[in-house]
Coordinates of C-alpha atoms and ligand atoms in Angstrom, one line a residue:
M1 CA 22.5 4.4 -29.4
I2 CA 23.8 1.4 -31.3
R3 CA 23.1 -0.8 -28.2
D4 CA 19.5 0.5 -28.0
A5 CA 19.0 -0.1 -31.7
A6 CA 20.4 -3.7 -31.4
L7 CA 18.1 -4.5 -28.5
T8 CA 15.0 -3.0 -30.1
W9 CA 15.8 -4.9 -33.3
Q10 CA 16.1 -8.2 -31.3
L11 CA 12.9 -7.6 -29.4
L12 CA 11.1 -6.7 -32.6
R13 CA 12.3 -9.9 -34.3
E14 CA 11.1 -12.0 -31.3
A15 CA 7.7 -10.2 -31.4
R16 CA 7.1 -10.8 -35.1
A17 CA 8.2 -14.5 -34.8
S18 CA 5.5 -15.0 -32.1
S19 CA 2.5 -14.2 -34.2
H20 CA 2.1 -17.8 -35.3
R21 CA 3.2 -19.6 -32.2
P22 CA 0.8 -22.2 -30.6
L23 CA -1.4 -21.0 -27.8
A24 CA 0.5 -23.2 -25.3
W25 CA 3.6 -21.1 -26.1
F26 CA 1.9 -17.9 -25.0
Q27 CA 0.5 -19.6 -21.9
R28 CA 4.0 -20.7 -20.8
R29 CA 5.4 -17.3 -21.5
H30 CA 2.7 -15.5 -19.6
E31 CA 3.2 -17.7 -16.6
A32 CA 7.0 -17.5 -16.6
V33 CA 7.2 -13.7 -17.1
L34 CA 4.3 -12.9 -14.7
R35 CA 5.9 -15.0 -11.9
R36 CA 9.1 -12.9 -12.2
L37 CA 7.3 -9.6 -12.6
L38 CA 5.1 -10.2 -9.5
R39 CA 8.1 -11.1 -7.4
H40 CA 10.0 -8.0 -8.7
A41 CA 7.0 -5.7 -8.1
Y42 CA 6.3 -7.0 -4.6
D43 CA 10.0 -6.8 -3.6
R44 CA 10.9 -3.5 -5.2
V45 CA 7.9 -1.3 -6.0
P46 CA 6.3 0.1 -2.9
L47 CA 2.9 0.6 -4.5
Y48 CA 2.6 -3.1 -5.3
R49 CA 3.9 -4.1 -1.9
R50 CA 1.1 -2.1 -0.3
L51 CA -1.6 -3.1 -2.8
Y52 CA -0.8 -6.8 -2.4
D53 CA -0.3 -6.7 1.4
E54 CA -3.7 -4.9 1.8
A55 CA -5.4 -7.7 -0.2
G56 CA -3.4 -10.5 1.6
F57 CA -1.9 -11.5 -1.7
R58 CA 1.6 -13.0 -2.0
P59 CA 3.4 -13.4 -5.4
D60 CA 3.9 -17.2 -4.8
A61 CA 0.2 -17.6 -4.8
F62 CA 0.4 -17.2 -8.6
R63 CA 1.4 -20.5 -10.1
S64 CA -0.5 -20.7 -13.4
L65 CA -2.9 -18.6 -15.4
A66 CA -5.8 -20.1 -13.5
D67 CA -4.6 -17.9 -10.6
L68 CA -4.6 -14.7 -12.8
E69 CA -7.8 -13.3 -11.4
G70 CA -6.5 -13.7 -7.8
I71 CA -3.9 -11.0 -8.5
P72 CA -5.3 -7.7 -7.1
P73 CA -5.9 -5.3 -10.0
L74 CA -4.4 -1.8 -10.1
S75 CA -6.8 1.1 -10.8
K76 CA -5.9 4.3 -12.5
A77 CA -7.0 6.2 -9.4
R78 CA -4.7 4.2 -7.2
L79 CA -1.8 4.7 -9.5
K80 CA -2.4 8.4 -9.8
S81 CA -2.7 8.9 -6.0
A82 CA 0.7 7.3 -5.4
R83 CA 3.8 9.4 -4.9
P84 CA 6.3 9.2 -7.9
D85 CA 8.9 7.2 -5.8
E86 CA 6.2 4.6 -4.9
V87 CA 5.5 3.6 -8.4
V88 CA 9.1 3.1 -9.6
A89 CA 11.3 0.1 -8.6
R90 CA 13.7 1.0 -5.8
G91 CA 17.3 1.4 -6.9
T92 CA 16.3 2.9 -10.3
D93 CA 18.9 5.4 -11.6
R94 CA 16.5 8.1 -12.9
A95 CA 19.4 9.8 -14.7
T96 CA 19.5 6.9 -17.2
C97 CA 15.7 6.8 -17.6
T98 CA 13.3 8.5 -20.0
V99 CA 10.3 10.1 -18.5
E100 CA 7.2 10.4 -20.6
H101 CA 3.9 12.1 -19.8
T102 CA 0.5 10.9 -20.7
S103 CA -1.9 13.5 -22.1
G104 CA -4.2 13.1 -19.1
S105 CA -7.3 12.3 -21.0
T106 CA -9.0 11.2 -17.8
G107 CA -7.6 14.1 -15.6
V108 CA -4.1 14.4 -14.3
P109 CA -1.3 13.5 -16.7
L110 CA 0.8 10.5 -15.5
E111 CA 4.6 10.3 -15.4
I112 CA 5.9 7.1 -17.1
V113 CA 9.5 6.2 -16.2
L114 CA 11.3 3.9 -18.6
D115 CA 14.8 2.5 -18.3
R116 CA 16.8 1.4 -21.3
F117 CA 15.1 -2.0 -21.6
D118 CA 11.6 -0.7 -21.1
R119 CA 12.2 2.0 -23.7
C120 CA 13.4 -0.5 -26.3
W121 CA 10.6 -2.8 -25.5
N122 CA 8.0 0.0 -25.9
R123 CA 9.5 0.9 -29.3
A124 CA 9.6 -2.7 -30.5
V125 CA 6.0 -3.3 -29.4
A126 CA 4.8 -0.3 -31.5
W127 CA 7.0 -1.1 -34.5
R128 CA 5.8 -4.7 -34.5
I129 CA 2.3 -3.5 -35.5
L130 CA 3.6 -1.6 -38.5
F131 CA 5.8 -4.5 -39.6
E132 CA 2.8 -6.9 -39.5
H133 CA 1.5 -4.7 -42.3
G134 CA 4.7 -4.7 -44.4
F135 CA 6.4 -1.6 -43.1
R136 CA 10.0 -1.2 -44.4
W137 CA 12.9 0.5 -42.6
T138 CA 13.2 3.0 -45.5
D139 CA 9.5 4.0 -45.3
R140 CA 8.8 7.7 -44.6
T141 CA 6.1 8.4 -41.9
L142 CA 3.9 11.4 -41.4
E143 CA 2.7 11.5 -37.8
I144 CA 0.1 14.1 -36.7
R145 CA -0.1 14.7 -32.9
M146 CA -0.6 17.4 -30.3
K147 CA 3.1 17.5 -29.6
A148 CA 6.0 16.3 -31.8
G149 CA 7.6 13.1 -30.5
Q150 CA 11.2 12.3 -30.2
S151 CA 13.5 12.4 -33.2
Y152 CA 16.4 10.0 -33.4
A153 CA 19.8 10.4 -35.0
I154 CA 19.3 7.2 -36.9
Q155 CA 16.3 8.7 -38.7
K156 CA 18.5 11.3 -40.3
L157 CA 20.4 8.4 -41.8
G158 CA 17.3 7.4 -43.6
I159 CA 16.1 4.6 -41.2
A160 CA 12.4 5.0 -40.6
P161 CA 12.4 8.8 -41.3
K162 CA 9.5 10.6 -39.8
D163 CA 7.8 14.1 -40.2
W164 CA 5.9 15.3 -37.2
R165 CA 3.0 17.7 -37.7
S166 CA 0.8 19.3 -35.1
I167 CA -2.9 18.7 -34.9
L168 CA -3.3 22.4 -34.3
D169 CA -2.0 23.2 -37.8
P170 CA -4.6 23.8 -40.5
P171 CA -5.4 20.4 -42.2
T172 CA -4.4 21.8 -45.6
R173 CA -0.8 22.0 -44.3
W174 CA -0.9 18.3 -43.5
V175 CA -2.1 17.7 -47.0
D176 CA 0.6 19.8 -48.5
T177 CA 3.2 17.9 -46.6
L178 CA 1.8 14.6 -47.7
V179 CA 1.7 15.6 -51.3
A180 CA 5.3 17.0 -51.2
R181 CA 6.9 14.2 -49.2
R182 CA 4.9 11.2 -50.5
H183 CA 4.8 9.4 -47.2
Q184 CA 4.4 5.6 -47.2
C185 CA 3.0 5.6 -43.7
V186 CA 0.5 8.0 -42.0
V187 CA -0.2 7.7 -38.3
A188 CA -2.8 9.8 -36.4
G189 CA -5.9 9.6 -34.3
A190 CA -9.1 8.7 -36.1
G191 CA -10.6 12.2 -35.8
T192 CA -7.4 13.7 -37.2
L193 CA -7.4 11.3 -40.2
E194 CA -11.0 12.3 -40.9
L195 CA -9.9 16.0 -41.0
L196 CA -7.0 15.0 -43.3
A197 CA -9.4 13.1 -45.5
A198 CA -11.8 16.0 -45.7
A199 CA -9.0 18.5 -46.6
S200 CA -7.4 16.3 -49.2
A201 CA -10.2 16.3 -51.8
A202 CA -8.7 16.5 -55.3
A203 CA -5.1 16.8 -53.9
P204 CA -2.7 14.6 -55.9
I205 CA -1.9 12.3 -53.0
R206 CA 0.0 9.1 -53.7
P207 CA -1.9 6.5 -51.5
P208 CA 0.3 5.6 -48.5
R209 CA 1.0 1.9 -48.1
L210 CA -0.1 2.2 -44.4
V211 CA -2.6 4.4 -42.7
V212 CA -2.7 3.8 -38.9
S213 CA -5.6 5.1 -36.8
D214 CA -5.3 5.1 -33.0
S215 CA -6.3 7.1 -29.9
E216 CA -9.9 7.5 -30.8
T217 CA -12.8 5.4 -32.0
L218 CA -12.6 4.6 -35.7
T219 CA -16.3 4.4 -36.8
P220 CA -17.2 2.5 -40.0
A221 CA -18.2 5.8 -41.6
A222 CA -14.9 7.4 -40.7
R223 CA -13.1 4.3 -42.0
A224 CA -14.8 4.6 -45.4
R225 CA -14.2 8.4 -45.7
I226 CA -10.5 7.9 -44.9
H227 CA -10.2 5.0 -47.4
R228 CA -11.9 7.0 -50.1
A229 CA -9.8 10.2 -49.6
L230 CA -6.3 8.6 -49.1
G231 CA -6.8 5.5 -51.2
T232 CA -5.8 3.2 -48.4
P233 CA -8.0 1.5 -45.8
P234 CA -6.9 2.5 -42.3
I235 CA -5.7 0.0 -39.7
D236 CA -7.3 0.4 -36.3
V237 CA -4.8 0.2 -33.5
Y238 CA -5.6 0.2 -29.8
G239 CA -3.4 0.8 -26.8
L240 CA -2.8 3.2 -23.9
E241 CA -0.1 5.8 -23.6
E242 CA 1.0 4.1 -20.3
V243 CA 1.7 0.6 -21.9
S244 CA 2.0 1.3 -25.6
N245 CA -0.2 -0.2 -28.3
F246 CA -1.3 -3.8 -27.8
A247 CA -4.2 -4.6 -30.1
W248 CA -4.3 -4.1 -33.9
E249 CA -6.2 -5.1 -37.0
C250 CA -4.5 -7.4 -39.4
E251 CA -5.0 -7.2 -43.2
R252 CA -8.4 -9.0 -42.9
R253 CA -9.8 -6.3 -40.5
E254 CA -12.0 -8.8 -38.7
G255 CA -11.1 -7.5 -35.3
L256 CA -8.1 -6.5 -33.3
H257 CA -5.3 -9.0 -32.6
V258 CA -3.8 -8.8 -29.1
S259 CA 0.0 -8.7 -29.0
A260 CA 0.0 -11.7 -26.6
D261 CA 3.8 -12.0 -26.5
S262 CA 4.1 -8.6 -24.9
H263 CA 0.8 -8.0 -23.1
I264 CA -1.8 -10.0 -21.2
V265 CA -5.2 -8.6 -22.0
E266 CA -8.2 -9.7 -20.0
V267 CA -11.8 -8.8 -20.9
G268 CA -14.1 -9.1 -17.9
A269 CA -17.1 -10.7 -19.7
P270 CA -17.9 -14.0 -21.4
R271 CA -16.5 -14.4 -24.9
G272 CA -18.5 -12.3 -27.4
E273 CA -19.8 -9.9 -24.7
V274 CA -18.6 -6.4 -23.8
G275 CA -16.6 -6.0 -20.6
P276 CA -13.9 -4.0 -19.0
V277 CA -10.3 -4.4 -20.3
T278 CA -7.4 -5.1 -17.9
V279 CA -3.9 -5.2 -19.2
T280 CA -0.5 -6.4 -18.0
A281 CA 2.7 -5.2 -19.7
L282 CA 5.2 -8.0 -19.8
G283 CA 8.2 -5.8 -20.6
M284 CA 7.9 -2.8 -18.2
W285 CA 10.1 -3.4 -15.1
T286 CA 10.9 0.1 -13.9
M287 CA 7.3 1.1 -13.5
P288 CA 5.3 -2.1 -13.8
F289 CA 1.7 -2.3 -15.0
I290 CA 0.2 -5.5 -13.7
R291 CA -3.6 -6.1 -14.1
Y292 CA -4.0 -2.4 -14.8
Q293 CA -7.7 -1.4 -15.2
T294 CA -7.7 0.6 -18.5
G295 CA -11.2 2.0 -18.1
D296 CA -11.9 0.8 -21.6
L297 CA -14.5 -1.7 -22.8
A298 CA -14.0 -4.5 -25.4
A299 CA -15.3 -7.9 -26.4
V300 CA -13.3 -11.0 -27.3
A301 CA -14.2 -12.3 -30.8
P302 CA -16.4 -15.4 -30.9
H303 CA -14.2 -16.8 -33.7
D304 CA -10.5 -17.0 -34.7
C305 CA -9.1 -14.9 -37.4
A306 CA -8.8 -16.5 -40.8
C307 CA -5.3 -14.8 -41.3
G308 CA -3.7 -17.7 -39.5
R309 CA -2.1 -15.7 -36.7
S310 CA -2.6 -17.5 -33.4
L311 CA -2.8 -14.2 -31.4
P312 CA -6.2 -13.7 -29.6
L313 CA -8.7 -11.5 -31.3
L314 CA -10.9 -8.8 -29.9
S315 CA -14.1 -8.2 -32.0
A316 CA -14.3 -4.6 -31.1
V317 CA -12.9 -2.0 -28.7
H318 CA -15.7 0.4 -27.5
G319 CA -13.3 2.9 -26.0
R320 CA -13.6 4.3 -22.6
A321 CA -16.2 3.0 -20.3
V322 CA -16.9 6.6 -19.2
D323 CA -17.7 7.4 -22.8
S324 CA -21.0 5.7 -22.7
I325 CA -24.4 6.8 -21.5
E326 CA -26.4 5.2 -18.7
L327 CA -30.1 5.7 -18.9
P328 CA -32.3 5.9 -15.7
G329 CA -33.3 2.2 -15.9
G330 CA -29.6 1.2 -16.0
R331 CA -29.5 0.5 -19.8
R332 CA -26.0 1.5 -21.2
L333 CA -25.6 3.0 -24.6
L334 CA -22.2 2.7 -26.3
W335 CA -21.1 4.6 -29.5
P336 CA -22.3 1.9 -31.9
F337 CA -25.9 2.6 -30.8
F338 CA -25.6 6.2 -32.0
H339 CA -23.5 5.3 -35.0
Q340 CA -26.1 3.0 -36.4
I341 CA -28.7 5.8 -36.4
L342 CA -26.4 8.6 -37.5
A343 CA -24.4 6.7 -40.2
A344 CA -27.6 6.2 -42.0
E345 CA -27.7 10.0 -42.6
S346 CA -25.5 10.8 -45.5
S347 CA -26.0 14.5 -45.0
I348 CA -24.0 14.8 -41.8
E349 CA -20.2 14.9 -41.6
R350 CA -19.6 14.2 -37.9
W351 CA -21.5 14.0 -34.6
Q352 CA -21.1 14.1 -30.9
V353 CA -23.6 13.0 -28.2
H354 CA -23.8 14.7 -24.9
Q355 CA -26.0 13.5 -22.1
R356 CA -26.9 16.9 -20.5
S357 CA -29.0 15.4 -17.6
P358 CA -30.0 11.8 -16.9
T359 CA -33.0 12.2 -19.2
E360 CA -31.8 14.6 -21.9
I361 CA -29.5 13.7 -24.8
L362 CA -28.1 16.4 -27.0
V363 CA -26.9 15.2 -30.4
R364 CA -24.6 17.8 -32.1
V365 CA -24.2 17.2 -35.8
V366 CA -22.0 18.9 -38.4
P367 CA -24.2 18.9 -41.6
L368 CA -22.8 18.5 -45.0
T369 CA -25.7 20.1 -46.7
S370 CA -28.5 22.5 -45.6
D371 CA -31.1 19.7 -45.6
V372 CA -33.6 21.1 -43.1
G373 CA -35.2 17.7 -42.6
T374 CA -32.1 16.1 -41.2
T375 CA -32.3 17.2 -37.6
D376 CA -36.0 16.2 -37.4
R377 CA -35.4 12.8 -38.9
I378 CA -32.5 12.0 -36.5
R379 CA -34.6 13.2 -33.5
S380 CA -37.5 11.0 -34.4
V381 CA -35.5 7.9 -35.2
M382 CA -33.5 8.1 -32.0
Q383 CA -36.5 9.0 -29.9
A384 CA -38.2 5.9 -31.1
K385 CA -35.4 3.7 -29.9
L386 CA -35.2 5.3 -26.4
P387 CA -37.6 5.3 -23.4
R388 CA -40.3 7.9 -23.6
D389 CA -39.0 9.8 -20.5
V390 CA -35.6 10.5 -22.3
R391 CA -35.7 13.6 -24.4
V392 CA -33.6 13.9 -27.6
V393 CA -32.4 17.3 -28.8
V394 CA -30.6 17.6 -32.2
E395 CA -28.5 20.7 -32.8
P396 CA -26.6 21.5 -36.0
T397 CA -23.2 23.0 -35.4
A398 CA -20.3 24.2 -37.7
V399 CA -17.6 22.4 -35.8
I400 CA -17.0 19.9 -33.1
A401 CA -13.8 20.9 -31.4
P402 CA -11.3 18.4 -29.9
E403 CA -10.6 18.3 -26.1
S404 CA -7.5 19.8 -24.7
N405 CA -5.6 16.6 -25.3
G406 CA -6.5 16.7 -29.0
K407 CA -8.9 13.8 -28.9
R408 CA -12.5 14.0 -30.0
R409 CA -15.1 12.2 -27.9
L410 CA -18.1 10.7 -29.6
V411 CA -20.2 10.2 -26.4
I412 CA -20.0 12.4 -23.3
P413 CA -22.1 11.1 -20.3
F414 CA -23.8 13.1 -17.6
I415 CA -21.6 13.3 -14.5
R416 CA -23.5 13.6 -11.3
Ligands
ZN1 ZN1 -6.0 -11.8 -38.5

């Protein structure tokens, strides 16, 4: 335990020190680590040996970052269809490893195998984001999830103590806990934070120093509601259960900085435009993730952040590519399209868009008041922005339930 804590602390220190390094430092690091990682994956992980052999790729073909796109990407489907022993480095002693399971938001849950180093690296990568925002080791955290995470002996000694609550509990229970325990840090998905905010009206909450929103899309309206109710503006954090969190807002909230010391993040589009996100985890050796296609969409910011950190900046993460609607002509609608229209309606609390057929869009809204004009107004504004052959239906509903993994989707496309 002491050894793990020492390694995590060292990795955390290195990560924090990197935030202001020159770009050339990241470039050298990416090239050096990736060369080793590719050789390791090709020699010891059967999945990568097969993937690279099929594509005729050899690890020594990668000499500099200019060769990055020549490395065959790994799709989720390919990873999920592999046998468990094919994705883990040969010679791994599973008895000393931790096995984590993803929530399976895109179907089958995935088993993630981490040895001691990978485990500490994952922890350091997540902690780093909190420390960029002034987290202190004595801060008490409230984390609300589907399942409680691990508790560590060290937390009982008062180091980063954490209370876990279930998203299945009534939100008033989270509020009671927050009032009683006066947490300095609150971590949950954006939808959960919204429910916490709605349930906390008039409760004597001491504003936490940090409110971290992850897992789901944090819309501007949700951000404002959470800020108002908890007294603290939330920090949007992006990552994958497979490779930890790797992009986060700084105090300026002008976009999401990429943890470039620990991950290589590629956006498959020109700067400023939306494209698919591919990620490489530089500290996962037992079960490597190299050019992993996340299925998410993001855009690289057209400017640098004024905070002075040299880490690259994403202007926005638009969530999963599958969480967008394709119209018959090929036009794609991402959540901001709907948000722009629906956020103008102060009388709705939340919404979800479901494409029921290629030409029918159902908008489900939870109204705050019984304003009968709301649904008609939304329908006509949205209809005016869409082709005439696409039909918009607006339906008031009392509640929009989360999916079985606890996440709430804003946009659900029609699947043929
Ligand atoms: Zn910044």
